[in-house]
Structure formats: structure tokens, C-alpha cells
Coordinates of N, CA and C in Angstrom, one line a residue:
D1 N 12.2 -4.1 -3.0 CA 13.3 -5.0 -3.1 C 12.2 -6.5 -3.8
C2 N 12.8 -7.3 -4.9 CA 12.0 -8.4 -4.6 C 13.0 -9.9 -4.6
F3 N 12.9 -10.6 -3.9 CA 13.3 -11.9 -3.5 C 12.6 -13.6 -4.1
D4 N 13.8 -14.0 -4.7 CA 13.2 -15.0 -5.3 C 13.2 -16.2 -4.0
V5 N 11.9 -16.7 -3.8 CA 11.5 -17.5 -2.8 C 11.2 -18.9 -2.7
G6 N 12.1 -19.8 -4.5 CA 11.6 -20.9 -4.6 C 10.8 -20.5 -6.0
P7 N 9.3 -21.0 -6.0 CA 8.5 -21.1 -7.2 C 8.4 -19.3 -7.2
D8 N 8.1 -18.4 -6.2 CA 7.4 -17.3 -5.8 C 8.6 -16.7 -6.0
Y9 N 7.8 -15.0 -6.0 CA 9.0 -14.0 -5.7 C 7.8 -12.8 -4.3
W10 N 9.1 -12.8 -3.4 CA 8.7 -11.9 -2.3 C 9.0 -10.0 -3.1
C11 N 8.0 -9.8 -3.2 CA 8.3 -8.2 -2.9 C 8.2 -7.3 -2.2
S12 N 8.2 -6.1 -1.7 CA 8.1 -5.3 -0.7 C 8.1 -3.9 -1.2
F13 N 7.2 -3.1 -0.7 CA 7.7 -1.3 -1.6 C 7.0 -0.9 -0.3
T14 N 7.6 0.2 -0.5 CA 7.3 1.6 0.4 C 6.7 2.3 -0.7
I15 N 5.6 3.3 0.3 CA 4.9 4.3 -0.5 C 4.3 5.3 0.2
R16 N 5.2 6.2 -0.3 CA 5.5 7.7 0.5 C 4.2 9.1 -0.1
V17 N 3.4 9.4 1.0 CA 2.2 9.9 0.4 C 3.0 11.5 1.4
E18 N 2.8 12.9 -0.4 CA 3.7 13.5 0.7 C 2.9 14.5 0.0
N19 N 2.3 16.0 1.5 CA 1.9 17.0 0.6 C 2.6 18.1 0.0
T20 N 1.9 18.4 -1.2 CA 3.0 19.1 -2.2 C 2.2 20.5 -2.2
G21 N 1.5 21.3 -2.0 CA 1.0 22.3 -1.6 C 1.8 23.0 -0.7
T22 N 1.1 24.5 -0.8 CA 1.4 25.3 0.1 C 1.3 25.8 1.3
V23 N -0.4 24.7 1.8 CA -0.4 25.3 2.9 C -0.2 23.7 4.2
P24 N -0.5 23.7 5.2 CA -0.6 22.2 5.9 C -1.9 21.6 5.8
Y25 N -1.6 20.1 5.1 CA -3.5 19.3 5.3 C -3.0 18.3 6.2
W26 N -4.7 18.8 6.7 CA -4.8 18.3 8.6 C -6.1 16.9 8.6
G27 N -6.3 16.5 7.0 CA -7.1 16.0 6.8 C -6.6 13.9 6.6
Q28 N -8.2 13.5 6.2 CA -7.7 12.1 5.9 C -6.9 11.8 4.9
V29 N -6.2 10.7 5.0 CA -5.1 10.5 3.7 C -6.1 9.3 3.6
S30 N -5.7 8.6 2.1 CA -6.6 7.7 2.1 C -5.7 6.8 0.5
V31 N -4.9 5.7 0.6 CA -4.8 5.2 -0.7 C -5.0 4.1 -1.2
N32 N -5.3 4.3 -2.9 CA -6.1 3.1 -3.1 C -4.9 2.2 -4.1
D33 N -4.6 1.4 -4.1 CA -3.4 0.4 -4.9 C -3.8 -0.5 -5.0
H34 N -3.8 -1.3 -6.6 CA -3.9 -1.9 -6.9 C -3.1 -2.9 -8.0
L35 N -2.7 -4.1 -8.5 CA -2.6 -4.8 -9.5 C -3.3 -4.6 -10.7
P36 N -2.9 -3.9 -12.2 CA -3.7 -3.9 -12.9 C -3.6 -5.6 -13.1
A37 N -5.3 -5.9 -13.8 CA -5.1 -6.7 -14.9 C -5.0 -8.6 -14.0
N38 N -4.9 -7.9 -12.7 CA -4.9 -9.0 -11.9 C -4.3 -10.4 -12.2
P39 N -3.2 -10.3 -12.4 CA -2.3 -11.1 -12.8 C -2.3 -12.4 -11.8
P40 N -2.1 -13.2 -12.7 CA -2.3 -14.9 -12.3 C -1.3 -14.9 -11.4
G41 N -1.7 -16.1 -10.1 CA -0.5 -16.3 -9.0 C -0.2 -14.9 -8.1
A42 N -0.2 -13.5 -8.8 CA -0.3 -12.8 -7.5 C -1.1 -12.3 -6.7
T43 N -0.8 -12.2 -5.1 CA -1.1 -11.8 -4.5 C -0.4 -10.0 -3.4
M44 N -1.7 -9.9 -2.6 CA -1.6 -8.9 -2.3 C -1.3 -8.7 -0.5
S45 N -0.6 -8.3 0.2 CA -1.0 -8.1 1.2 C -0.4 -6.7 2.1
F46 N -0.5 -6.3 3.6 CA 0.3 -5.2 3.9 C 0.2 -5.7 5.6
W47 N 1.3 -5.2 6.1 CA 1.8 -5.6 7.0 C 1.6 -4.2 7.9
P48 N 0.8 -5.5 9.1 CA 0.2 -3.8 9.4 C 0.6 -2.7 10.7
V49 N 0.2 -1.6 10.3 CA 1.6 -0.4 10.3 C 0.6 0.6 11.0
P50 N 1.0 1.1 12.9 CA -0.2 1.4 13.5 C -0.3 3.5 12.8
Q51 N -1.7 3.5 12.6 CA -2.8 4.5 12.6 C -2.6 4.3 11.3
W52 N -2.5 3.3 10.5 CA -3.2 3.1 9.6 C -3.9 1.7 9.3
N53 N -5.6 1.9 8.4 CA -6.1 0.9 8.4 C -6.2 0.4 6.3
C54 N -5.9 -0.9 7.0 CA -5.7 -1.5 5.3 C -6.8 -2.6 4.8
V55 N -7.6 -2.4 4.8 CA -8.8 -3.6 3.8 C -8.6 -3.7 2.5
P56 N -8.7 -5.3 2.2 CA -8.9 -5.7 0.4 C -9.6 -4.8 -0.1
T57 N -9.7 -4.5 -1.2 CA -11.0 -4.3 -1.9 C -11.8 -5.0 -2.9
G58 N -10.4 -6.4 -3.4 CA -10.9 -6.6 -4.4 C -9.2 -8.3 -4.1
P59 N -9.4 -9.3 -5.0 CA -8.4 -9.9 -4.9 C -6.7 -9.2 -5.4
T60 N -7.1 -8.3 -5.8 CA -5.4 -7.9 -6.1 C -5.2 -6.2 -5.5
A61 N -6.3 -5.7 -5.0 CA -6.5 -4.1 -4.5 C -7.2 -4.2 -3.2
Y62 N -6.4 -3.0 -2.5 CA -6.6 -2.5 -0.7 C -6.7 -1.1 -1.3
N63 N -7.3 -0.8 0.0 CA -7.7 1.2 0.4 C -7.0 0.8 1.7
C64 N -6.3 1.9 1.7 CA -5.7 2.1 3.0 C -6.3 3.2 3.4
T65 N -6.9 3.4 4.9 CA -6.4 5.5 5.3 C -6.0 5.5 6.4
T66 N -6.1 6.7 6.8 CA -5.6 7.1 8.4 C -5.7 8.5 8.4
G67 N -6.4 8.5 9.1 CA -7.2 9.7 10.3 C -6.2 11.0 9.9
P68 N -7.3 12.1 10.5 CA -6.5 13.7 10.6 C -5.4 13.8 11.3

């Protein structure tokens, strides 16, 4: 969803990670998210979500990891 907040837009997304294999997966899960081409004026942030550790890897990129 995106909302017009004056001169900017506020967009929120949900990223779903799903095991499509035939056996359970018990390892670490890591998600790398980025905005291609570093759009002018765009910023990224993640709300604190328990059990996920999100760190910026660039001006418009994050890596989020959760343990096994």
C-alpha cells in the first residue's frame, strides 16, 4: 500500500518467505532487499520485527536475517 503524505509517498510492503521444498528447512533465513538504480529521494527502513535482524547495506538496500 502507498499513501500520499504531501510531497512524498509512504509505501509499506510485506515480504513472505516460504519453503517450497519437500522437507522442512531448519537453517538461517536471509532476505536481501534493494531499490534498483538508487532512485532520487527514495529511502528504505524496516520496522523492528522480533526475531529478525535488519541492517542497511547501502542507501537503498537492507539485509534481514533470522536464526534457525
